[in-house]
CSV table of C-alpha atoms in Angstrom, one decimal:
chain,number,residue,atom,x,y,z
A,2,UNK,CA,9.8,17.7,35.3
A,3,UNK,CA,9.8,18.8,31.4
A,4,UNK,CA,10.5,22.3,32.4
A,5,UNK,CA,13.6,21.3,34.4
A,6,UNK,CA,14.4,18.7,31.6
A,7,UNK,CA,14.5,21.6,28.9
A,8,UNK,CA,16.3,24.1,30.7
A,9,UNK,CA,18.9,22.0,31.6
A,10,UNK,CA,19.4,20.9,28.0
A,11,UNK,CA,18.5,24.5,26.3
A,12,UNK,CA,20.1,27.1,29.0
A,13,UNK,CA,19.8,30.2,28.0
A,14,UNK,CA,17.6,29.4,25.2
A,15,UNK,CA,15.2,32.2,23.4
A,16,UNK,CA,13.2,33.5,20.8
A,17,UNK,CA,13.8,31.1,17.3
A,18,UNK,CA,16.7,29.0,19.3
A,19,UNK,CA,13.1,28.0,21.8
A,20,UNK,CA,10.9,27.4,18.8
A,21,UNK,CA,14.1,24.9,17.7
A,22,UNK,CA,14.3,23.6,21.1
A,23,UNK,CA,10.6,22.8,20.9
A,24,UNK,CA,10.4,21.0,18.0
A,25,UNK,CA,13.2,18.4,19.3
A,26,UNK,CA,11.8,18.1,22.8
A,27,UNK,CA,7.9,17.9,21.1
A,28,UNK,CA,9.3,14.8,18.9
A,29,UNK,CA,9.4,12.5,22.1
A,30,UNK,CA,6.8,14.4,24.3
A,31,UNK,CA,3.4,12.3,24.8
A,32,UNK,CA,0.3,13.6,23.1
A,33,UNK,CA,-0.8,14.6,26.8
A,34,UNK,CA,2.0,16.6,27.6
A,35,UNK,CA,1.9,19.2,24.3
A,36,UNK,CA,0.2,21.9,25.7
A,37,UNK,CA,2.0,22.0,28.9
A,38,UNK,CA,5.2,21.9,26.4
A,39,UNK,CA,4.1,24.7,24.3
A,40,UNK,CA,3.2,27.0,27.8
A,41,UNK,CA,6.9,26.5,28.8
A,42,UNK,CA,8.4,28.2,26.5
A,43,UNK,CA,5.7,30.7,26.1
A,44,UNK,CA,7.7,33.9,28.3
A,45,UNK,CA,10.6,33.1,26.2
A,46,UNK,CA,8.8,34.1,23.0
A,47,UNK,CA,7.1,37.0,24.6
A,48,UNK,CA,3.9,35.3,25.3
A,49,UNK,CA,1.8,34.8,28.5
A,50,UNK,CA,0.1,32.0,27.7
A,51,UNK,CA,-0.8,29.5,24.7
A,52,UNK,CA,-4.1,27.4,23.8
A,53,UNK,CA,-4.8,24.7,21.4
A,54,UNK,CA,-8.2,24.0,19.8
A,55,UNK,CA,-9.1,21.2,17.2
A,56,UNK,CA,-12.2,21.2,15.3
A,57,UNK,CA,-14.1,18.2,15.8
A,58,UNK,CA,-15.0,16.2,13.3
A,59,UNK,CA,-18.5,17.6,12.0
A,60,UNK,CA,-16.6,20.8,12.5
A,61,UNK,CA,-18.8,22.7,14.5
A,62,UNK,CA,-16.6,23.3,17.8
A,63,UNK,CA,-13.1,23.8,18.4
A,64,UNK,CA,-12.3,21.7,21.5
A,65,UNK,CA,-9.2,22.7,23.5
A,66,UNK,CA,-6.8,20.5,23.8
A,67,UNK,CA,-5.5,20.0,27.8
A,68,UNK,CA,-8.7,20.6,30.7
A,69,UNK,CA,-10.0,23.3,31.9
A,70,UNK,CA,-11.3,25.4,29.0
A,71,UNK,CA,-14.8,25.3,27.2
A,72,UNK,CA,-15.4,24.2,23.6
A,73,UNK,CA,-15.9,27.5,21.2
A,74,UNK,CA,-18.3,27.4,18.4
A,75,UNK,CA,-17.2,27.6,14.8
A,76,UNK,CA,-19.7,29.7,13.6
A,77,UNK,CA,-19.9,32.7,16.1
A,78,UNK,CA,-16.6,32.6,17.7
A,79,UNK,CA,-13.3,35.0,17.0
A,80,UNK,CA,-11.4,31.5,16.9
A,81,UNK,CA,-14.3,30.2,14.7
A,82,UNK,CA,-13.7,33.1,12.3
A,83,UNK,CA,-10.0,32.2,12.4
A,84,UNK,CA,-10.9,29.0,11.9
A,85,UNK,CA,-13.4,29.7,8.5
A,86,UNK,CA,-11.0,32.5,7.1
A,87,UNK,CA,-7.6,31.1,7.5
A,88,UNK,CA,-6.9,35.0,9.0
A,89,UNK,CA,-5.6,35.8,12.3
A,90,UNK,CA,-7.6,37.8,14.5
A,91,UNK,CA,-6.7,40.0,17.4
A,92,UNK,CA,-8.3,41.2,20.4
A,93,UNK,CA,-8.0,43.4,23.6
A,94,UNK,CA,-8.2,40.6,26.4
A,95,UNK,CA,-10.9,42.8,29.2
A,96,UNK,CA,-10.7,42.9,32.8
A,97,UNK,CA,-7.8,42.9,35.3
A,98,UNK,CA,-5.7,40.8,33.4
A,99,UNK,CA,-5.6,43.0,29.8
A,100,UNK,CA,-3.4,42.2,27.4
A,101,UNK,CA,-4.0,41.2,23.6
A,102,UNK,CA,-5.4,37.9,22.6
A,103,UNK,CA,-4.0,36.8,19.0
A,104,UNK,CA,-5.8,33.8,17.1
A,105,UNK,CA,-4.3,32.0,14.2
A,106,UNK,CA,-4.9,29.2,12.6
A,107,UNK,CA,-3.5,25.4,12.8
A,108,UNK,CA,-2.7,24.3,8.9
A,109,UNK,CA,-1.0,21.3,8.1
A,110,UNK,CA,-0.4,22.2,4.6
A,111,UNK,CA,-4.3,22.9,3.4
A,112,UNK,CA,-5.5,20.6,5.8
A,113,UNK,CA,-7.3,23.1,8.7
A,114,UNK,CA,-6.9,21.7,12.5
A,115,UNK,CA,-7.9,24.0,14.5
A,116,UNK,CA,-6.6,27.1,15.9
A,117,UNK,CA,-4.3,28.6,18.5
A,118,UNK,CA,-4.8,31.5,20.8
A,119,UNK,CA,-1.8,33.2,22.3
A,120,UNK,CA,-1.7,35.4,25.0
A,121,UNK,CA,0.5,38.7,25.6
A,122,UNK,CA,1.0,41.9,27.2
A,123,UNK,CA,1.9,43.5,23.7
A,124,UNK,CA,2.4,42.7,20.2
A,125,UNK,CA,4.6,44.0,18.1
A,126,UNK,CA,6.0,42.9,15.0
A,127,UNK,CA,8.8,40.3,16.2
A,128,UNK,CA,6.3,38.5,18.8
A,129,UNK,CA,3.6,38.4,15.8
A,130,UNK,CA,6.4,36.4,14.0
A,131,UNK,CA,7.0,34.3,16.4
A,132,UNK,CA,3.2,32.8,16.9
A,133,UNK,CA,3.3,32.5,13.5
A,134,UNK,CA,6.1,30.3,13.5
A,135,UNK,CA,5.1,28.4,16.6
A,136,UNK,CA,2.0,28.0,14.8
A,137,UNK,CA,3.4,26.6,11.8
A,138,UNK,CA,5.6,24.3,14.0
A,139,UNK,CA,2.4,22.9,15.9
A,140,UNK,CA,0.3,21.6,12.8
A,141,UNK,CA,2.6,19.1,11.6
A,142,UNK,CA,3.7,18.0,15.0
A,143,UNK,CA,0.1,17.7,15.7
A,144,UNK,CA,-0.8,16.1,12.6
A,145,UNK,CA,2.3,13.0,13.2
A,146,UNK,CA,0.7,12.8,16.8
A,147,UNK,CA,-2.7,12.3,16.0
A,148,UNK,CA,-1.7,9.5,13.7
A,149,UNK,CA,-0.9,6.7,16.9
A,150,UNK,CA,-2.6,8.4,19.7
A,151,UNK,CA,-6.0,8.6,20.6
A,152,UNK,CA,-5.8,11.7,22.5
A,153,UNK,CA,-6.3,14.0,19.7
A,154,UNK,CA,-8.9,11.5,18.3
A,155,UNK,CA,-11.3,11.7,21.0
A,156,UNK,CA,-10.4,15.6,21.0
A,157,UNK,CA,-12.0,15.5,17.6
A,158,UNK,CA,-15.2,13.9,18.9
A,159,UNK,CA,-18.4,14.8,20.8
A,160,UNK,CA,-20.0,11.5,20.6
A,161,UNK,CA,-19.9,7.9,20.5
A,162,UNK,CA,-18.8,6.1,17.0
A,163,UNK,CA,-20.9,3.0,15.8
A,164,UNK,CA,-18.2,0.4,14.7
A,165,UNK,CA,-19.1,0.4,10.5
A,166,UNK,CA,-17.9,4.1,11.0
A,167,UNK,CA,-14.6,3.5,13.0
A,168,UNK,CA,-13.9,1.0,10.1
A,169,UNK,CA,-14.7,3.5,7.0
A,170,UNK,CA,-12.9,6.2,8.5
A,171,UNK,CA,-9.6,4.3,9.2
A,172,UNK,CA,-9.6,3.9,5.7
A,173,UNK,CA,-10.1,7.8,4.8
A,174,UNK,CA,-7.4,10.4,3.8
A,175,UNK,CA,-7.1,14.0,5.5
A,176,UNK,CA,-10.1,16.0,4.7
A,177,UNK,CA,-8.3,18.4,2.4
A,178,UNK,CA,-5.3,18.2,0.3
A,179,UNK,CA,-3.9,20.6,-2.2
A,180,UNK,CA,-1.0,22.7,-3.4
A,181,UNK,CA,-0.5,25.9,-5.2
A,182,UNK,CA,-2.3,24.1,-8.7
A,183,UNK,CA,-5.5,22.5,-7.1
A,184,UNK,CA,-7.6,21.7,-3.7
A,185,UNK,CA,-9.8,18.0,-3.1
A,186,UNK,CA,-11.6,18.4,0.4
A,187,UNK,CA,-14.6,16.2,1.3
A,188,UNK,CA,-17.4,16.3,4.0
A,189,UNK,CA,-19.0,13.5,5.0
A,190,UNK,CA,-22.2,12.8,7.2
A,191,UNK,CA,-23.8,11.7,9.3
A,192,UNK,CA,-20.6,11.9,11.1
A,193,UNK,CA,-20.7,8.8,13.9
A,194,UNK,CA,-23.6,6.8,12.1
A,195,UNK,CA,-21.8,6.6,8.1
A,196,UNK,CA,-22.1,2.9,6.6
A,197,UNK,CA,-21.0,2.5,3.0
A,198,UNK,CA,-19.7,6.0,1.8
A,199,UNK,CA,-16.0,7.1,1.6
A,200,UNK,CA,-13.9,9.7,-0.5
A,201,UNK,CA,-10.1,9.0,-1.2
A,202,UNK,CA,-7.6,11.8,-2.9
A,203,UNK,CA,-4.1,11.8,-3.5
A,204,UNK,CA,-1.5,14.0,-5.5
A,205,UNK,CA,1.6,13.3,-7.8
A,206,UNK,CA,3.9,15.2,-9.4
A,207,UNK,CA,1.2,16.2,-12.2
A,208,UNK,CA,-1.9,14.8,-11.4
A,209,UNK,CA,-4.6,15.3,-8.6
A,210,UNK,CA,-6.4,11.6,-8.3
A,211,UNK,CA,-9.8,11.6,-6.2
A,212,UNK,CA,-12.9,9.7,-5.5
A,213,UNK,CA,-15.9,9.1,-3.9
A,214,UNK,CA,-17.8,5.8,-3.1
A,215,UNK,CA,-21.4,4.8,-2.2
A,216,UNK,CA,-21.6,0.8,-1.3
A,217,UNK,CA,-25.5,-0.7,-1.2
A,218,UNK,CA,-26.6,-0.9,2.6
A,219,UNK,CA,-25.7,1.2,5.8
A,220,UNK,CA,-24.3,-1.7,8.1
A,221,UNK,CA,-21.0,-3.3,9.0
A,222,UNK,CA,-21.0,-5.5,5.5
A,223,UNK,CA,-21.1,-1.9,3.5
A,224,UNK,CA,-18.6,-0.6,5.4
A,225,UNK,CA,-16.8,-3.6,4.5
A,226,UNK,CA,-16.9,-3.3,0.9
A,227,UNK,CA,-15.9,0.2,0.9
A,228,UNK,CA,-13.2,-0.3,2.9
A,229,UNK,CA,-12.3,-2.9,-0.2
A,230,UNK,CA,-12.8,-0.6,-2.7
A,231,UNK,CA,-10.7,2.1,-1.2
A,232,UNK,CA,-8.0,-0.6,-0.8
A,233,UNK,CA,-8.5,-2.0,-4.2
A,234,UNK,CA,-8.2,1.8,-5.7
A,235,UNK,CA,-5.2,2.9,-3.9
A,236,UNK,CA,-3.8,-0.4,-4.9
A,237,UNK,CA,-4.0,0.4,-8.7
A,238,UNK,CA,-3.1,3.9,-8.2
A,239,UNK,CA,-0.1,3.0,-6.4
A,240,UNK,CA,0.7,0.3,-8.7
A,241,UNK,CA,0.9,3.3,-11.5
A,242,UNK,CA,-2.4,1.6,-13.1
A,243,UNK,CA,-3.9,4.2,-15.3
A,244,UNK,CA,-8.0,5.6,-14.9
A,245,UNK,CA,-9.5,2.8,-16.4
A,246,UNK,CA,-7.3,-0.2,-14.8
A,247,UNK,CA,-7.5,1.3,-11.3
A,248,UNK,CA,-11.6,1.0,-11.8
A,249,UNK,CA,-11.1,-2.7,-12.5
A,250,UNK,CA,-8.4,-3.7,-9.8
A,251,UNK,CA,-11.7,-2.0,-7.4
A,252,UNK,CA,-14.4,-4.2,-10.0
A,253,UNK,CA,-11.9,-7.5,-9.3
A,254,UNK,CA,-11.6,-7.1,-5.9
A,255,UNK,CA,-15.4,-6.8,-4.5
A,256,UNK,CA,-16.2,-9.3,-6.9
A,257,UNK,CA,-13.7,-11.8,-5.7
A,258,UNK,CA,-14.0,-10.9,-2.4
A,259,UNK,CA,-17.7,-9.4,-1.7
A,260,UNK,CA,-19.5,-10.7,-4.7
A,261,UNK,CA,-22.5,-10.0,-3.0
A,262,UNK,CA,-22.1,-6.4,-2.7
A,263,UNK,CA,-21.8,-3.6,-5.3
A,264,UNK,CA,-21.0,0.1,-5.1
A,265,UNK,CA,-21.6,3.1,-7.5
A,266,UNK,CA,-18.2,5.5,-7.3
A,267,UNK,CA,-16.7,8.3,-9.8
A,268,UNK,CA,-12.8,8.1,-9.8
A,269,UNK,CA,-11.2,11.1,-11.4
A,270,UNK,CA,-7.7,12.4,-12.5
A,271,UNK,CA,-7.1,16.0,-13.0
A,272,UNK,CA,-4.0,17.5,-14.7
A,273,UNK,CA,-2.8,20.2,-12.8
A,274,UNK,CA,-0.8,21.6,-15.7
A,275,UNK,CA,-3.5,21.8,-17.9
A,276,UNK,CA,-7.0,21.0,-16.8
A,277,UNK,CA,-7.5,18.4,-18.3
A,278,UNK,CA,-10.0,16.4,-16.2
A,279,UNK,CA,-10.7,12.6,-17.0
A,280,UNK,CA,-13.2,10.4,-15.0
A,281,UNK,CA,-15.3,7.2,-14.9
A,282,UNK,CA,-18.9,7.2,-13.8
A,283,UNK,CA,-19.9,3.9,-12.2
A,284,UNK,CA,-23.5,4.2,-11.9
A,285,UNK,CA,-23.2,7.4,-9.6
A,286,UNK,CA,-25.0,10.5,-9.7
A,287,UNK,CA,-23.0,12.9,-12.2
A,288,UNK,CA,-20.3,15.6,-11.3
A,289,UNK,CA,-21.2,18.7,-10.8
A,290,UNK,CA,-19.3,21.4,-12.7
A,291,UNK,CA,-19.6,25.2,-10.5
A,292,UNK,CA,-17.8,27.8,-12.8
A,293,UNK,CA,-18.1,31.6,-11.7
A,294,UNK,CA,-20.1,30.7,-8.7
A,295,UNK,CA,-22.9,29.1,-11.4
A,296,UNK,CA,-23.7,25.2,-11.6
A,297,UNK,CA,-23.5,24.1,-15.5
A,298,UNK,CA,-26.2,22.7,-16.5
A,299,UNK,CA,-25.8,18.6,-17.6
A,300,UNK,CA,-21.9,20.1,-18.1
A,301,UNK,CA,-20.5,16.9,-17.2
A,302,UNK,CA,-23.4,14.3,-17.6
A,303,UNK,CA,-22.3,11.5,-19.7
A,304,UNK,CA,-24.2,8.0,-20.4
A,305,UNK,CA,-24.2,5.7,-17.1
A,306,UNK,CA,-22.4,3.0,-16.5
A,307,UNK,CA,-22.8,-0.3,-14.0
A,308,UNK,CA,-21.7,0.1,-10.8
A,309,UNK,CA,-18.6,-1.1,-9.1
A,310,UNK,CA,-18.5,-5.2,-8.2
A,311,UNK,CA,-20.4,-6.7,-10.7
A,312,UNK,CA,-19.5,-9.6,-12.9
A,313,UNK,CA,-17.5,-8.9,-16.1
A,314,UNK,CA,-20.4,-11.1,-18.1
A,315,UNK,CA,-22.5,-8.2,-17.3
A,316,UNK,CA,-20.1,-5.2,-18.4
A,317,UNK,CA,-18.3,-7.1,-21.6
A,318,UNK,CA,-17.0,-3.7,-22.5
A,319,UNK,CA,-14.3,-1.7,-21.0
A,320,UNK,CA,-15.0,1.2,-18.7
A,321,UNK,CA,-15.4,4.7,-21.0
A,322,UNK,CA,-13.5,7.5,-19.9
A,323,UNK,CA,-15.0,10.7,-20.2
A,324,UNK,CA,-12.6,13.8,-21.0
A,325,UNK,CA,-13.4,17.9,-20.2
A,326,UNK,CA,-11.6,20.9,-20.4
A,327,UNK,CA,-11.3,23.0,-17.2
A,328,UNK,CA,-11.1,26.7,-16.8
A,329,UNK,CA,-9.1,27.9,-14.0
A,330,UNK,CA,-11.1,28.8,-10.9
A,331,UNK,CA,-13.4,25.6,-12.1
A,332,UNK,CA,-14.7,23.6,-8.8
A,333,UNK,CA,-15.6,20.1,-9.5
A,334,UNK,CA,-18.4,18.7,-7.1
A,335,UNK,CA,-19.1,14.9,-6.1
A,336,UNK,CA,-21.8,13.5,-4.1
A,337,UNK,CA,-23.8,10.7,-3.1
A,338,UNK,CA,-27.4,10.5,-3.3
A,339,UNK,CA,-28.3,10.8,0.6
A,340,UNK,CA,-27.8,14.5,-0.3
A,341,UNK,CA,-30.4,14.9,-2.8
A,342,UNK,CA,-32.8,11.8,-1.3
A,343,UNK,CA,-32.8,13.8,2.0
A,344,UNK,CA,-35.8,15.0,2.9
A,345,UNK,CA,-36.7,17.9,5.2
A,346,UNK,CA,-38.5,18.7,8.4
A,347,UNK,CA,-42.0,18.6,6.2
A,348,UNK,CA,-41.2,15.8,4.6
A,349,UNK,CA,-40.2,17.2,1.0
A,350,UNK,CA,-37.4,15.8,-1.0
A,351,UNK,CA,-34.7,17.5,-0.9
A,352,UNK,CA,-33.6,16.8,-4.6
A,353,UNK,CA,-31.0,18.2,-7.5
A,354,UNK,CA,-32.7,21.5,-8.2
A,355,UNK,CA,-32.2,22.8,-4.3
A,356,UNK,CA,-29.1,21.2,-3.9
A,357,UNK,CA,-28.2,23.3,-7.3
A,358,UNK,CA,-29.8,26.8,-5.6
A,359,UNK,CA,-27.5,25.7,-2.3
A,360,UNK,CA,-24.2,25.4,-3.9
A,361,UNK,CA,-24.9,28.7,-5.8
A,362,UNK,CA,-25.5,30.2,-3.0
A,363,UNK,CA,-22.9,28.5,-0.9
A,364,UNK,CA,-19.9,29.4,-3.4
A,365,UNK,CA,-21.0,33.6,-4.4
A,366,UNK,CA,-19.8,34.9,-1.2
A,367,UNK,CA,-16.4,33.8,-2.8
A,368,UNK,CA,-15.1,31.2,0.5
A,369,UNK,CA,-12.5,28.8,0.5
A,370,UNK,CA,-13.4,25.5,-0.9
A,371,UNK,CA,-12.9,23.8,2.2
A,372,UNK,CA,-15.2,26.3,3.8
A,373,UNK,CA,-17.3,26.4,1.1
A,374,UNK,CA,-17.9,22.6,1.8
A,375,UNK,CA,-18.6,22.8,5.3
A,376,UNK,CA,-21.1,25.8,5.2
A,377,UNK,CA,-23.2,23.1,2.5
A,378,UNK,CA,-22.9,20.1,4.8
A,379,UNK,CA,-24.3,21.8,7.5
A,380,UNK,CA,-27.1,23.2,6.0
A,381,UNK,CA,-28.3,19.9,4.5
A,382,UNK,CA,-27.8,18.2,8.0
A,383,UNK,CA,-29.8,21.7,9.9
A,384,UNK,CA,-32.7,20.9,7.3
A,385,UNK,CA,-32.9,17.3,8.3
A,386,UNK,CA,-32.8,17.8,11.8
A,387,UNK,CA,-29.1,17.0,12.3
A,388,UNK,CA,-30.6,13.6,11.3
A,389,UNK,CA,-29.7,12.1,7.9
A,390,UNK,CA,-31.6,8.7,6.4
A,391,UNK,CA,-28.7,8.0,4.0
A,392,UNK,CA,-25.1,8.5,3.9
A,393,UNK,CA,-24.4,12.7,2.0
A,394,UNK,CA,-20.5,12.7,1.5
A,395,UNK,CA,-19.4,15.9,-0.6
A,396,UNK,CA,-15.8,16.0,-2.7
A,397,UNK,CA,-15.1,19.6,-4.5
A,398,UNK,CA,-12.1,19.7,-6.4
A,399,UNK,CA,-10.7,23.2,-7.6
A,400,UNK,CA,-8.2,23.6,-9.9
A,401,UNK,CA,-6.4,27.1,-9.3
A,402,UNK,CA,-3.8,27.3,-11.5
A,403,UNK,CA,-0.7,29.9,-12.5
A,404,UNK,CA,-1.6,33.3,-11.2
A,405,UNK,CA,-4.9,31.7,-9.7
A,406,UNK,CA,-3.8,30.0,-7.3
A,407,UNK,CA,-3.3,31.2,-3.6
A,408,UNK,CA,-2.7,34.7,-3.7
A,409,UNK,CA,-4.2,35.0,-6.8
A,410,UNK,CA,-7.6,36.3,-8.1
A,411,UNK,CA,-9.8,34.1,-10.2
A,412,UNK,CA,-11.2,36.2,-13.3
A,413,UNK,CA,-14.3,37.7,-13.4
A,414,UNK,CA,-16.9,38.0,-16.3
């Protein structure tokens, strides 16, 4: 048995020497076996018991991980409030058994999981430190296991996937990245059904690099020739290309390789130093500039360009890239047109100007980004029925810099 496995390695073993001891013996234990892992060490760190929820991947539910528990709802749950805040929460635990239930969220750097809910008698100061710690320990642990197993994969899923959205969403990144300078988290839907859009992020030293793709169709062939211009991009970016020669490694590559297909895409670069944002437009719907919870108007609406995959004899001129100044606490919003083409419940297109009253109203009650996102997802899918006729993918970008950033307070006025 594991038990008798660790406490014949560990004797004796307690408090941060078990939270060590877990972290070597969670490095070779299956996917399967982590949250009987976690519960035996639990009465060593003072707890009774320990649960693990992911969010699946619409992020509506935490699921637990391990049998026997129910799914709790995002919205209208203490987990879910964990969950949307990023605070822990605690609670008196009713009936015979008492106690105090503690929730706290699973963050892989800015990338939410889920939560976990520990169990105990009491809490005082040096058990509260040690479910924080246990769940810092978890995340990444949990994060390098979902990578080759499809334990937490189907943990993340209430539904069947149809095959062009297996294949897209190989190809994605975590849903959020970030560091102390700036945040890129995307949100795309319909979840299981997606054809031809993608997002793709990724940070250097100095530099946050995203961007979001729309391919023509909603079959296996567009999820094909996304998945070739996400290859394509990361190529260039990889390769140290700058802005504009990334753009044409993704250009070159559908048309060598899908010249039937095309794509509209913005890729952007954003100096995390100073602002400085810099991006190419290839024949997508603008970026949308949200500053002091207010959409800009036209703030970063430049001339159109052709989309992504067509012949150099029809774009003899090099891709223009467009320059603007951020100010700290700026959010940066990409999308693809299934957001505005939806249509709702009566038939009535959804279109820019709601989608503008939306995201004001999405970002003045002051959320995360990441939250901020999902709260504007959802209420584009509740208006079509949880029923989309295009792809709607979302990508905000915030740059929080200097005293803005986490911890910080963005200025007012």
């Amino acid at each position: 048995m594991a038990g008798e496995a660790f406490a014949d390695a560990y004797p004796g073993a307690e408090g941060y020497g078990r939270l060590e001891a877990l972290l070597e013996h969670a490095q070779r234990a299956a996917p399967t076996d982590m949250p009987d892992l976690v519960n035996q060490h639990a009465a060593a760190l003072g707890l009774r018991h320990v649960s693990l929820y992911l969010v699946d991947i619409q992020q509506r539910q935490l699921c637990p991980l391990g049998s026997g528990q129910p799914s709790l709802a995002v919205d209208g749950s203490h987990a879910g409030w964990t969950y949307r805040t990023l605070a822990m929460r605690v609670e008196d635990v009713e009936g015979p058994e008492g106690g105090i239930r503690v929730w706290l969220p699973l963050v892989d750097g800015v990338e939410r999981l889920g939560v976990m809910e520990a169990h105990t008698e009491l809490l005082d100061s040096e058990r509260l430190r040690r479910c924080r710690s246990l769940a810092a320990l978890l995340a990444p642990i949990i994060t390098s296991k979902r990578a080759y197993s499809d334990t937490f994969v189907r943990q993340a899923r209430t539904q069947p996937m149809r095959l062009p959205a297996e294949m897209v969403r190989a190809f994605l990144p975590p849903r959020t990245i970030g560091n102390e300078q700036a945040v890129s988290t995307a949100v795309l839907e319909p979840a299981y059904e997606l054809g031809g859009d993608a997002f793709d992020h990724s940070m250097t030293q100095n530099t946050l690099h995203a961007a979001i793709i729309d391919s023509m169709g909603h079959d296996l062939a567009a999820g094909l020739a996304t998945s070739v211009a996400l290859a394509g991009c990361r190529s260039g970016r990889r390769a140290g290309e700058d802005l504009r020669e990334t753009v044409d490694t993704v250009d070159q590559a559908l048309f060598e390789w899908l010249p039937d297909r095309f794509a509209t895409g913005i890729f952007l670069q954003l100096d995390l130093d100073d602002g400085r944002l810099r991006w190419i437009n290839c024949g997508h719907p603008p970026p949308l500039l949200i500053r002091r919870h207010t959409v800009l108007d036209h703030a970063l609406e430049r001339p159109g360009q052709l989309p992504l995959g067509l012949p150099g004899a029809l774009s003899p001129d090099p891709r223009t890239v467009h320059v603007a100044d951020l100010e700290p606490g700026d959010r940066v919003l990409l999308y693809t047109d299934g957001v505005t083409e939806a249509r709702d419940s009566q038939g009535r297109l959804f279109g820019l100007e709601r989608f503008t009253d939306m995201i004001i109203r999405a970002t003045a009650g002051g959320e995360l980004a990441f939250e901020t996102l999902r709260r504007l997802i959802h209420y584009i899918v509740g208006d079509e029925g949880n029923e989309l006729r295009d792809d709607a993918t979302l990508l905000l970008v915030e740059w929080l810099p200097g005293p803005w950033g986490p911890g910080g307070d963005v200025p007012a006025g």
